[in-house]
Amino acid sequence: MGKDLSADSFDHRDRARYRRKVQRCLDTLGRMLSDGGFSFPGRHVGLEVELNLVDAKMRPAMSNAMVLQALDSPSFTTELSQHNLELNVPPRPLAGTCLVELERDVCRYLSHAQETALDCDVRLAMIGILPTLALDDFDQKWITHSTRYTLLNDQILAARGEHTILSLDGAGLAERGPERLRAQTESILPEAACTSLQLHLQVTPEEFAAHWNAAQCLAGVQVALAANSPFLLGRALWHETRIPLFLQATDTRPEELKNQGVRPRVWFGERWITSIFDLFEENVRYFPGLLPETDAEDPVEALESGQAPKLTELRLHNSTVWRWNRPVYDVVDGVPHLRVENRVLPAGPTVVDMLANAAFFYGAQRALAETERPIWTQMSFHAAEENLYAGARNGFDAQLYWPQIGWTSPDELVLRVLLPLAREGLRDSQVAEEAIDRYLGLIEQRCLTRRNGSRWQREAVACAERRGADRESALARMLARYLELARGEQPVHTWPSE
């Protein structure tokens, strides 16, 4: 979301000024892309992990301000709800033992954060959706004390003109029938239930379109492999419930606009692209500003004076369109660059599971982006989008479409096609062979056992209920056991279900 915002409300003049400024930023970006004004020292990767805080009873702990103050680290920052934190890990080149070092660094950051949280009588929980959340936890009073979050909440609710409606149907546990959730909240805090792993890859302007298209093709199999969000408000729903929940929690459209086909702000997209400019231009054309604040920079003047323009308004606008694969323009030490930000994955269950997910994505993305006959020329964009929702709804039980194969399960698709491609892509990135074997070996075993975080959670809750526990108690017990097993840093496919 960028820098904090002023507490002043916005009027029509602010919106008109903001629209003009965003367009000027977009025009400047177009000039930079035409003139070759981007640095590319190499393929740098980075990641962000969103975290939950829980108390001794496994309930969300609204203590992020206290924990952040005790941490006193620029690597940790706030998120929307007071029970959330976010870890930002410094970027590094994708080569050699980078992924092993990244795993070690994330473990070190989280170990320190866990010790600090325990000193504050809370603990960290790294999971896609905290299963012990209750409807009261979505009360506006639990929004993190920050002007930007309050304004975002107010602007989304004002645009929609009505309360947040959550409406989800899911697969029941074991042999039971489907479960349904119907709930209403007066804030966008259900979005804070969606804690994710976000992967960044720096690319050249010329490579961006191929890497973004490849990421879109991979989204469905990614969520099926890594699903870790099966419960919300006491219901067993999608295997990766984050996907529909994020859409509903931040939707600015009342029913009438949905019926007209107005695009949602949580968006897969609608077409393959040929340039990063396509995505920024769509964001500007289709979505009104939610936080129309402007700064003093004239991006054209900055560019013509030899500086890297900040493009503040365009970046702020981009941060309020939640694409599952988001384009990123950034300036570091006065040098501009471009990144693909992959946002489909949940947090957890362990650091090694997340690094395996990252290795698979980076490797398969590169291999698909550099193939002679691009995969996206062989499948419709709609098929890629349907794969995302099928993988999120059904996990390993999904049927995904893939060119030259047709409909297949995620595990078969990965084992037969995508794992060899991921290995090839990591080798082309000069990643050390031992790192490739370590992380892709975990993906292989996850596919062979067909066990991810979602399946483990569902089995653990079903087992507790067979032994007589009600749903609330079963979820709390499951989460306590989940956190215990996660501390051992053994990959989730090895976890016992009882």
Coordinates of C-alpha atoms in Angstrom, one line a residue:
M1 CA 0.0 0.0 0.0
G2 CA 3.0 2.3 0.0
K3 CA 3.4 5.2 2.4
D4 CA 0.9 6.2 5.0
L5 CA -1.8 8.6 3.9
S6 CA -3.3 11.8 5.2
A7 CA -6.3 11.6 7.4
D8 CA -8.3 14.1 5.3
S9 CA -11.3 12.8 3.4
F10 CA -11.3 13.0 -0.4
D11 CA -13.5 15.2 -2.6
H12 CA -14.2 15.5 -6.3
R13 CA -11.3 17.8 -6.9
D14 CA -8.9 15.2 -5.3
R15 CA -10.3 12.5 -7.6
A16 CA -10.0 14.6 -10.7
R17 CA -6.4 15.6 -9.8
Y18 CA -5.5 12.0 -9.0
R19 CA -6.9 10.8 -12.3
R20 CA -4.9 13.3 -14.3
K21 CA -1.7 12.4 -12.3
V22 CA -2.2 8.7 -12.7
Q23 CA -2.5 9.1 -16.4
R24 CA 0.6 11.3 -16.5
C25 CA 2.5 8.5 -14.6
L26 CA 1.2 5.9 -17.1
D27 CA 2.4 8.0 -20.0
T28 CA 5.8 8.4 -18.3
L29 CA 6.0 4.6 -17.8
G30 CA 5.2 4.2 -21.5
R31 CA 8.2 6.4 -22.4
M32 CA 10.5 4.6 -20.1
L33 CA 9.5 1.3 -21.7
S34 CA 10.1 2.7 -25.1
D35 CA 13.4 4.3 -24.3
G36 CA 14.8 1.3 -22.4
G37 CA 15.1 3.1 -19.1
F38 CA 15.3 0.1 -16.8
S39 CA 18.2 -1.6 -14.9
F40 CA 18.6 -5.3 -14.9
P41 CA 21.6 -6.6 -12.9
G42 CA 20.2 -10.1 -12.8
R43 CA 17.2 -12.2 -11.8
H44 CA 16.6 -11.1 -8.2
V45 CA 13.9 -12.8 -6.1
G46 CA 12.3 -11.9 -2.8
L47 CA 9.3 -12.9 -0.7
E48 CA 6.8 -11.6 1.8
V49 CA 5.0 -13.8 4.4
E50 CA 1.9 -12.7 6.2
L51 CA 1.5 -14.0 9.7
N52 CA -1.2 -14.4 12.4
L53 CA -0.9 -13.8 16.1
V54 CA -2.8 -16.2 18.5
D55 CA -3.2 -16.5 22.2
A56 CA -2.9 -19.6 24.4
K57 CA -6.5 -20.7 23.5
M58 CA -5.6 -20.5 19.8
R59 CA -7.8 -17.4 19.3
P60 CA -6.6 -14.4 17.3
A61 CA -4.5 -12.1 19.4
M62 CA -5.0 -8.4 18.6
S63 CA -1.5 -7.5 19.6
N64 CA 0.5 -6.5 16.4
A65 CA 1.4 -3.1 17.7
M66 CA 2.9 -4.5 20.9
V67 CA 4.8 -7.2 19.1
L68 CA 6.1 -4.8 16.4
Q69 CA 7.3 -2.4 19.0
A70 CA 9.2 -5.2 20.7
L71 CA 10.6 -6.5 17.5
D72 CA 11.9 -3.0 16.4
S73 CA 12.8 -4.4 13.0
P74 CA 12.3 -2.9 9.5
S75 CA 11.7 -6.4 8.2
F76 CA 8.4 -6.7 10.0
T77 CA 5.4 -4.4 9.4
T78 CA 1.7 -4.2 10.0
E79 CA -1.1 -5.7 8.0
L80 CA -4.8 -4.9 7.9
S81 CA -5.9 -6.5 11.1
Q82 CA -4.4 -6.2 14.6
H83 CA -3.8 -9.9 14.6
N84 CA -1.5 -9.8 11.5
L85 CA 2.1 -9.1 10.8
E86 CA 4.1 -9.2 7.6
L87 CA 7.7 -10.3 7.1
N88 CA 9.6 -8.8 4.1
V89 CA 12.8 -10.6 3.2
P90 CA 15.5 -8.7 1.4
P91 CA 15.9 -9.7 -2.3
R92 CA 18.8 -11.7 -3.7
P93 CA 19.9 -13.2 -7.1
L94 CA 18.3 -16.4 -8.1
A95 CA 21.4 -18.5 -8.5
G96 CA 23.7 -20.9 -6.6
T97 CA 22.5 -21.7 -3.1
C98 CA 20.1 -18.7 -3.0
L99 CA 17.1 -20.7 -2.1
V100 CA 18.9 -22.5 0.8
E101 CA 20.1 -19.2 2.1
L102 CA 16.6 -17.8 1.8
E103 CA 15.2 -20.7 3.8
R104 CA 17.8 -20.1 6.5
D105 CA 17.1 -16.4 6.6
V106 CA 13.3 -16.8 6.8
C107 CA 13.8 -19.4 9.7
R108 CA 16.0 -16.9 11.5
Y109 CA 13.5 -14.0 11.1
L110 CA 10.6 -16.1 12.2
S111 CA 12.5 -17.7 15.2
H112 CA 13.3 -14.2 16.5
A113 CA 9.7 -13.1 15.9
Q114 CA 8.4 -16.1 17.7
E115 CA 10.6 -15.5 20.7
T116 CA 9.5 -11.8 20.8
A117 CA 5.8 -12.8 20.5
L118 CA 6.1 -15.3 23.3
D119 CA 7.5 -12.5 25.5
C120 CA 4.3 -10.6 24.7
D121 CA 2.2 -13.7 25.7
V122 CA 1.2 -14.5 22.1
R123 CA 2.6 -16.7 19.4
L124 CA 3.0 -16.7 15.6
A125 CA 0.8 -18.9 13.4
M126 CA 1.8 -19.3 9.7
I127 CA -1.3 -20.6 7.9
G128 CA -3.5 -19.6 5.0
I129 CA -6.6 -18.8 7.0
L130 CA -6.6 -18.8 10.8
P131 CA -9.3 -21.5 11.5
T132 CA -10.3 -20.1 14.9
L133 CA -11.5 -16.7 13.6
A134 CA -15.0 -15.7 14.6
L135 CA -17.3 -13.1 13.1
D136 CA -16.6 -10.7 16.0
D137 CA -12.9 -10.6 14.9
F138 CA -14.1 -8.8 11.8
D139 CA -15.4 -5.8 13.8
Q140 CA -14.0 -2.5 12.5
K141 CA -12.4 -1.8 15.9
W142 CA -9.8 -4.5 15.1
I143 CA -8.4 -2.7 12.0
T144 CA -4.8 -1.8 12.6
H145 CA -4.3 1.8 13.8
S146 CA -3.2 3.3 10.5
T147 CA -4.8 5.9 8.4
R148 CA -4.3 4.0 5.2
Y149 CA -6.2 0.9 6.4
T150 CA -9.1 3.0 7.8
L151 CA -9.4 4.9 4.6
L152 CA -9.2 1.7 2.5
N153 CA -12.0 0.2 4.5
D154 CA -14.1 3.3 4.3
Q155 CA -13.6 3.8 0.6
I156 CA -14.4 0.1 -0.3
L157 CA -17.6 0.2 1.8
A158 CA -18.6 3.5 0.3
A159 CA -18.1 2.3 -3.2
R160 CA -20.1 -0.8 -2.6
G161 CA -22.8 1.0 -0.6
E162 CA -23.6 -2.0 1.6
H163 CA -22.0 -4.5 4.0
T164 CA -19.5 -7.1 3.1
I165 CA -21.3 -10.3 2.2
L166 CA -19.6 -13.7 2.5
S167 CA -21.2 -16.5 0.6
L168 CA -19.3 -19.8 0.1
D169 CA -20.1 -23.4 -0.5
G170 CA -17.5 -26.0 0.2
A171 CA -16.8 -29.8 0.4
G172 CA -17.7 -31.5 3.6
L173 CA -15.3 -33.5 5.7
A174 CA -14.9 -37.2 5.2
E175 CA -18.2 -38.6 4.0
R176 CA -20.3 -35.7 5.1
G177 CA -22.3 -33.4 2.8
P178 CA -21.2 -29.9 1.7
E179 CA -20.9 -27.1 4.2
R180 CA -22.1 -23.6 3.5
L181 CA -21.1 -20.1 4.9
R182 CA -23.5 -17.1 4.7
A183 CA -22.3 -14.1 6.8
Q184 CA -22.3 -10.3 6.7
T185 CA -19.8 -8.0 8.2
E186 CA -19.5 -4.2 8.4
S187 CA -15.8 -4.0 7.4
I188 CA -13.3 -5.4 4.9
L189 CA -11.5 -7.3 7.7
P190 CA -12.4 -10.7 6.2
E191 CA -9.6 -9.8 3.8
A192 CA -7.2 -9.9 6.8
A193 CA -8.1 -13.6 7.2
C194 CA -6.2 -14.3 3.9
T195 CA -2.5 -14.6 4.9
S196 CA -0.3 -15.4 2.0
L197 CA 3.2 -16.0 0.7
Q198 CA 4.1 -13.5 -2.0
L199 CA 6.9 -14.3 -4.4
H200 CA 8.7 -11.6 -6.4
L201 CA 10.9 -12.0 -9.5
Q202 CA 12.7 -9.1 -11.2
V203 CA 12.6 -9.3 -15.0
T204 CA 13.5 -7.1 -18.0
P205 CA 10.7 -5.2 -19.7
E206 CA 11.2 -7.5 -22.8
E207 CA 10.7 -10.6 -20.6
F208 CA 7.8 -9.4 -18.5
A209 CA 4.9 -10.5 -20.7
A210 CA 6.2 -14.1 -21.1
H211 CA 6.8 -14.5 -17.4
W212 CA 3.4 -13.0 -16.4
N213 CA 1.6 -15.2 -18.9
A214 CA 3.5 -18.3 -17.6
A215 CA 2.6 -17.3 -14.0
Q216 CA -1.1 -17.2 -15.0
C217 CA -0.8 -20.7 -16.5
L218 CA 0.7 -22.0 -13.3
A219 CA -1.8 -20.4 -10.9
G220 CA -4.2 -23.3 -10.7
V221 CA -1.7 -26.0 -10.1
Q222 CA 0.1 -23.8 -7.5
V223 CA -3.0 -23.4 -5.3
A224 CA -3.9 -27.1 -5.7
L225 CA -0.4 -28.2 -4.6
A226 CA 0.0 -25.7 -1.8
A227 CA -3.6 -25.3 -0.5
N228 CA -3.6 -24.5 3.3
S229 CA -6.9 -22.6 3.9
P230 CA -9.8 -25.0 4.2
F231 CA -11.7 -23.5 7.2
L232 CA -13.4 -20.1 7.7
L233 CA -15.8 -19.1 10.5
G234 CA -16.2 -22.8 11.6
R235 CA -17.0 -24.1 8.1
A236 CA -15.1 -26.5 5.9
L237 CA -15.1 -24.7 2.6
W238 CA -12.7 -24.6 -0.4
H239 CA -9.2 -26.3 0.0
E240 CA -7.8 -22.8 -0.6
T241 CA -10.6 -20.6 0.6
R242 CA -8.4 -17.5 0.4
I243 CA -9.1 -17.2 -3.3
P244 CA -12.9 -16.6 -3.1
L245 CA -12.7 -14.9 0.3
F246 CA -10.3 -12.2 -0.9
L247 CA -12.6 -11.5 -3.8
Q248 CA -15.7 -11.1 -1.7
A249 CA -14.0 -9.2 1.2
T250 CA -12.7 -6.4 -1.0
D251 CA -15.4 -6.3 -3.7
T252 CA -16.5 -2.7 -4.5
R253 CA -19.4 -3.9 -6.6
P254 CA -23.0 -4.2 -5.5
E255 CA -25.0 -7.0 -7.1
E256 CA -26.2 -4.7 -9.9
L257 CA -22.7 -3.9 -11.1
K258 CA -21.7 -7.6 -10.9
N259 CA -24.7 -8.4 -13.1
Q260 CA -23.4 -5.8 -15.6
G261 CA -20.0 -7.5 -15.8
V262 CA -18.1 -4.8 -14.0
R263 CA -14.6 -6.2 -13.2
P264 CA -13.7 -7.1 -9.6
R265 CA -10.7 -5.5 -8.0
V266 CA -9.4 -8.9 -7.0
W267 CA -8.8 -10.0 -10.5
F268 CA -7.2 -12.8 -12.5
G269 CA -7.4 -10.7 -15.6
E270 CA -9.1 -11.3 -19.0
R271 CA -6.4 -11.8 -21.7
W272 CA -2.8 -12.8 -22.3
I273 CA -0.5 -9.7 -22.6
T274 CA 2.3 -8.5 -24.8
S275 CA 3.8 -5.9 -22.4
I276 CA 3.7 -4.9 -18.7
F277 CA 2.1 -1.7 -20.0
D278 CA -1.0 -3.7 -20.8
L279 CA -1.6 -4.4 -17.1
F280 CA -1.0 -0.9 -15.8
E281 CA -3.2 0.5 -18.6
E282 CA -6.0 -1.8 -17.7
N283 CA -5.8 -0.8 -14.1
V284 CA -6.1 2.8 -15.0
R285 CA -8.9 2.3 -17.6
Y286 CA -11.1 0.0 -15.5
F287 CA -10.7 0.9 -11.9
P288 CA -11.5 4.3 -10.1
G289 CA -9.1 5.5 -7.5
L290 CA -9.8 4.2 -4.0
L291 CA -7.2 6.4 -2.3
P292 CA -6.8 9.5 -4.5
E293 CA -3.9 11.2 -2.8
T294 CA -1.2 12.9 -5.0
D295 CA 2.3 14.1 -4.3
A296 CA 4.3 17.0 -5.8
E297 CA 6.5 15.1 -8.3
D298 CA 5.9 15.7 -12.0
P299 CA 7.0 12.3 -13.4
V300 CA 7.8 13.8 -16.9
E301 CA 10.0 16.5 -15.4
A302 CA 11.8 13.9 -13.2
L303 CA 12.4 11.6 -16.2
E304 CA 13.7 14.5 -18.4
S305 CA 16.0 15.6 -15.7
G306 CA 17.7 12.2 -15.6
Q307 CA 16.0 11.0 -12.4
A308 CA 14.0 7.8 -11.9
P309 CA 10.4 9.0 -11.4
K310 CA 8.6 7.5 -8.4
L311 CA 5.3 7.2 -10.2
T312 CA 3.7 7.4 -6.8
E313 CA 0.1 7.6 -7.9
L314 CA 0.4 4.8 -10.4
R315 CA 2.0 2.6 -7.8
L316 CA -0.6 3.4 -5.2
H317 CA -3.4 2.7 -7.7
N318 CA -1.7 -0.6 -8.6
S319 CA -1.7 -1.6 -5.0
T320 CA -5.5 -1.3 -4.8
V321 CA -6.1 -3.7 -7.8
W322 CA -5.4 -7.1 -6.3
R323 CA -4.3 -9.2 -9.3
W324 CA -3.2 -12.7 -8.5
N325 CA -0.1 -12.0 -10.5
R326 CA 0.6 -8.3 -10.1
P327 CA 2.9 -6.1 -12.1
V328 CA 5.3 -4.1 -9.9
Y329 CA 7.3 -0.9 -10.8
D330 CA 9.8 0.1 -8.1
V331 CA 12.8 2.3 -7.5
V332 CA 15.7 1.2 -5.3
D333 CA 18.7 3.5 -4.7
G334 CA 17.5 5.7 -7.5
V335 CA 17.3 2.8 -10.1
P336 CA 13.9 1.7 -11.5
H337 CA 13.0 -2.0 -12.1
L338 CA 10.1 -4.3 -12.9
R339 CA 8.9 -7.3 -11.0
V340 CA 6.2 -10.0 -11.3
E341 CA 4.6 -10.5 -7.9
N342 CA 2.9 -13.9 -7.5
R343 CA 0.2 -13.7 -4.9
V344 CA -1.8 -17.0 -5.2
L345 CA 0.0 -19.0 -2.5
P346 CA -1.0 -19.3 1.2
A347 CA 1.4 -18.9 4.1
G348 CA 2.8 -22.0 5.7
P349 CA 2.7 -24.7 6.8
T350 CA 6.5 -24.6 7.2
V351 CA 9.4 -22.5 5.8
V352 CA 10.7 -25.5 3.9
D353 CA 7.3 -26.1 2.3
M354 CA 7.1 -22.4 1.3
L355 CA 10.6 -22.6 -0.3
A356 CA 9.6 -25.7 -2.1
N357 CA 6.6 -23.8 -3.5
A358 CA 8.9 -21.0 -4.5
A359 CA 11.4 -23.2 -6.2
F360 CA 8.7 -24.9 -8.2
F361 CA 7.2 -21.6 -9.3
Y362 CA 10.5 -19.9 -10.2
G363 CA 11.7 -23.0 -12.2
A364 CA 8.5 -23.8 -14.0
Q365 CA 7.8 -20.1 -14.7
R366 CA 11.2 -19.6 -16.4
A367 CA 10.9 -22.8 -18.4
L368 CA 7.4 -22.0 -19.7
A369 CA 8.4 -18.4 -20.4
E370 CA 11.4 -19.5 -22.6
T371 CA 9.8 -22.4 -24.5
E372 CA 9.8 -22.1 -28.2
R373 CA 6.0 -22.5 -28.5
P374 CA 4.5 -20.7 -25.5
I375 CA 1.9 -22.7 -23.6
W376 CA -0.5 -19.7 -23.6
T377 CA -0.8 -19.9 -27.3
Q378 CA -2.3 -23.4 -26.9
M379 CA -4.9 -22.7 -24.2
S380 CA -7.5 -20.0 -23.7
F381 CA -7.2 -17.4 -21.0
H382 CA -10.5 -18.6 -19.6
A383 CA -9.1 -22.1 -19.2
A384 CA -6.2 -20.8 -17.1
E385 CA -8.7 -18.8 -14.9
E386 CA -10.9 -21.9 -14.5
N387 CA -7.9 -23.9 -13.4
L388 CA -7.3 -21.4 -10.6
Y389 CA -10.8 -21.8 -9.2
A390 CA -10.8 -25.6 -9.7
G391 CA -7.4 -25.9 -7.9
A392 CA -8.5 -23.6 -5.1
R393 CA -11.9 -25.4 -4.6
N394 CA -10.7 -29.0 -4.8
G395 CA -7.0 -29.2 -4.2
F396 CA -5.5 -32.5 -5.3
D397 CA -9.0 -33.6 -6.3
A398 CA -9.3 -31.0 -8.9
Q399 CA -9.3 -31.6 -12.7
L400 CA -7.1 -29.1 -14.5
Y401 CA -6.8 -28.5 -18.2
W402 CA -3.4 -28.6 -19.9
P403 CA -2.6 -28.4 -23.6
Q404 CA -1.7 -31.8 -25.3
I405 CA -2.9 -33.6 -22.1
G406 CA -6.5 -32.4 -21.6
W407 CA -8.0 -32.8 -18.2
T408 CA -5.8 -34.2 -15.5
S409 CA -5.2 -34.1 -11.7
P410 CA -2.7 -31.6 -10.3
D411 CA -0.4 -34.4 -9.0
E412 CA -0.2 -36.1 -12.4
L413 CA 0.3 -32.8 -14.2
V414 CA 3.2 -31.9 -11.9
L415 CA 4.9 -35.3 -11.9
R416 CA 4.6 -35.8 -15.7
V417 CA 5.1 -32.3 -17.1
L418 CA 5.9 -29.5 -14.7
L419 CA 8.5 -31.0 -12.4
P420 CA 10.9 -31.7 -15.2
L421 CA 10.3 -28.2 -16.6
A422 CA 10.9 -26.7 -13.1
R423 CA 14.2 -28.6 -12.8
E424 CA 15.2 -27.3 -16.3
G425 CA 14.2 -23.7 -15.4
L426 CA 16.2 -23.7 -12.1
R427 CA 19.2 -25.2 -13.9
D428 CA 19.0 -22.4 -16.5
S429 CA 19.0 -20.0 -13.6
Q430 CA 22.3 -21.5 -12.3
V431 CA 20.6 -22.7 -9.1
A432 CA 22.8 -25.3 -7.3
E433 CA 21.8 -28.9 -7.9
E434 CA 21.6 -29.8 -4.3
A435 CA 19.0 -27.0 -3.8
I436 CA 17.0 -28.2 -6.8
D437 CA 17.0 -31.7 -5.5
R438 CA 16.0 -30.6 -2.0
Y439 CA 13.0 -28.4 -2.9
L440 CA 11.7 -30.2 -6.0
G441 CA 12.1 -33.5 -4.2
L442 CA 9.6 -32.2 -1.6
I443 CA 7.1 -31.2 -4.3
E444 CA 7.5 -34.7 -5.8
Q445 CA 6.7 -36.4 -2.5
R446 CA 3.8 -34.0 -1.8
C447 CA 2.3 -35.1 -5.2
L448 CA 3.0 -38.8 -4.5
T449 CA 1.3 -38.7 -1.1
R450 CA -1.3 -36.1 -2.3
R451 CA -1.0 -34.4 1.1
N452 CA -0.8 -30.6 1.6
G453 CA -1.7 -28.4 4.5
S454 CA -5.4 -28.3 3.6
R455 CA -5.7 -32.0 3.5
W456 CA -3.8 -32.4 6.8
Q457 CA -6.1 -29.8 8.5
R458 CA -9.3 -31.4 7.1
E459 CA -8.2 -34.9 8.3
A460 CA -7.1 -33.6 11.7
V461 CA -10.5 -31.9 12.3
A462 CA -12.5 -34.9 11.1
C463 CA -10.5 -37.2 13.4
A464 CA -11.1 -34.9 16.4
E465 CA -14.9 -34.8 15.6
R466 CA -15.1 -38.6 15.3
R467 CA -13.7 -38.6 18.9
G468 CA -16.5 -36.4 20.1
A469 CA -15.2 -32.9 19.8
D470 CA -17.5 -30.1 18.5
R471 CA -16.3 -28.0 15.6
E472 CA -14.9 -25.2 17.7
S473 CA -12.9 -27.5 19.9
A474 CA -11.7 -29.5 17.0
L475 CA -10.4 -26.5 15.2
A476 CA -8.5 -25.2 18.3
R477 CA -7.0 -28.6 18.8
M478 CA -6.0 -28.9 15.2
L479 CA -4.4 -25.5 15.2
A480 CA -2.4 -26.3 18.4
R481 CA -1.2 -29.6 16.8
Y482 CA -0.4 -27.8 13.5
L483 CA 1.8 -25.2 15.3
E484 CA 3.6 -28.0 17.2
L485 CA 4.4 -29.9 14.0
A486 CA 5.3 -26.7 12.1
R487 CA 8.0 -25.9 14.8
G488 CA 9.8 -29.2 13.8
E489 CA 10.2 -27.8 10.2
Q490 CA 9.4 -31.2 8.7
P491 CA 7.5 -30.9 5.4
V492 CA 3.7 -31.2 5.7
H493 CA 3.4 -34.4 3.6
T494 CA 5.2 -36.2 6.5
W495 CA 2.9 -35.0 9.2
P496 CA 0.8 -37.7 11.0
S497 CA -3.0 -37.0 10.8
E498 CA -3.7 -38.4 14.3

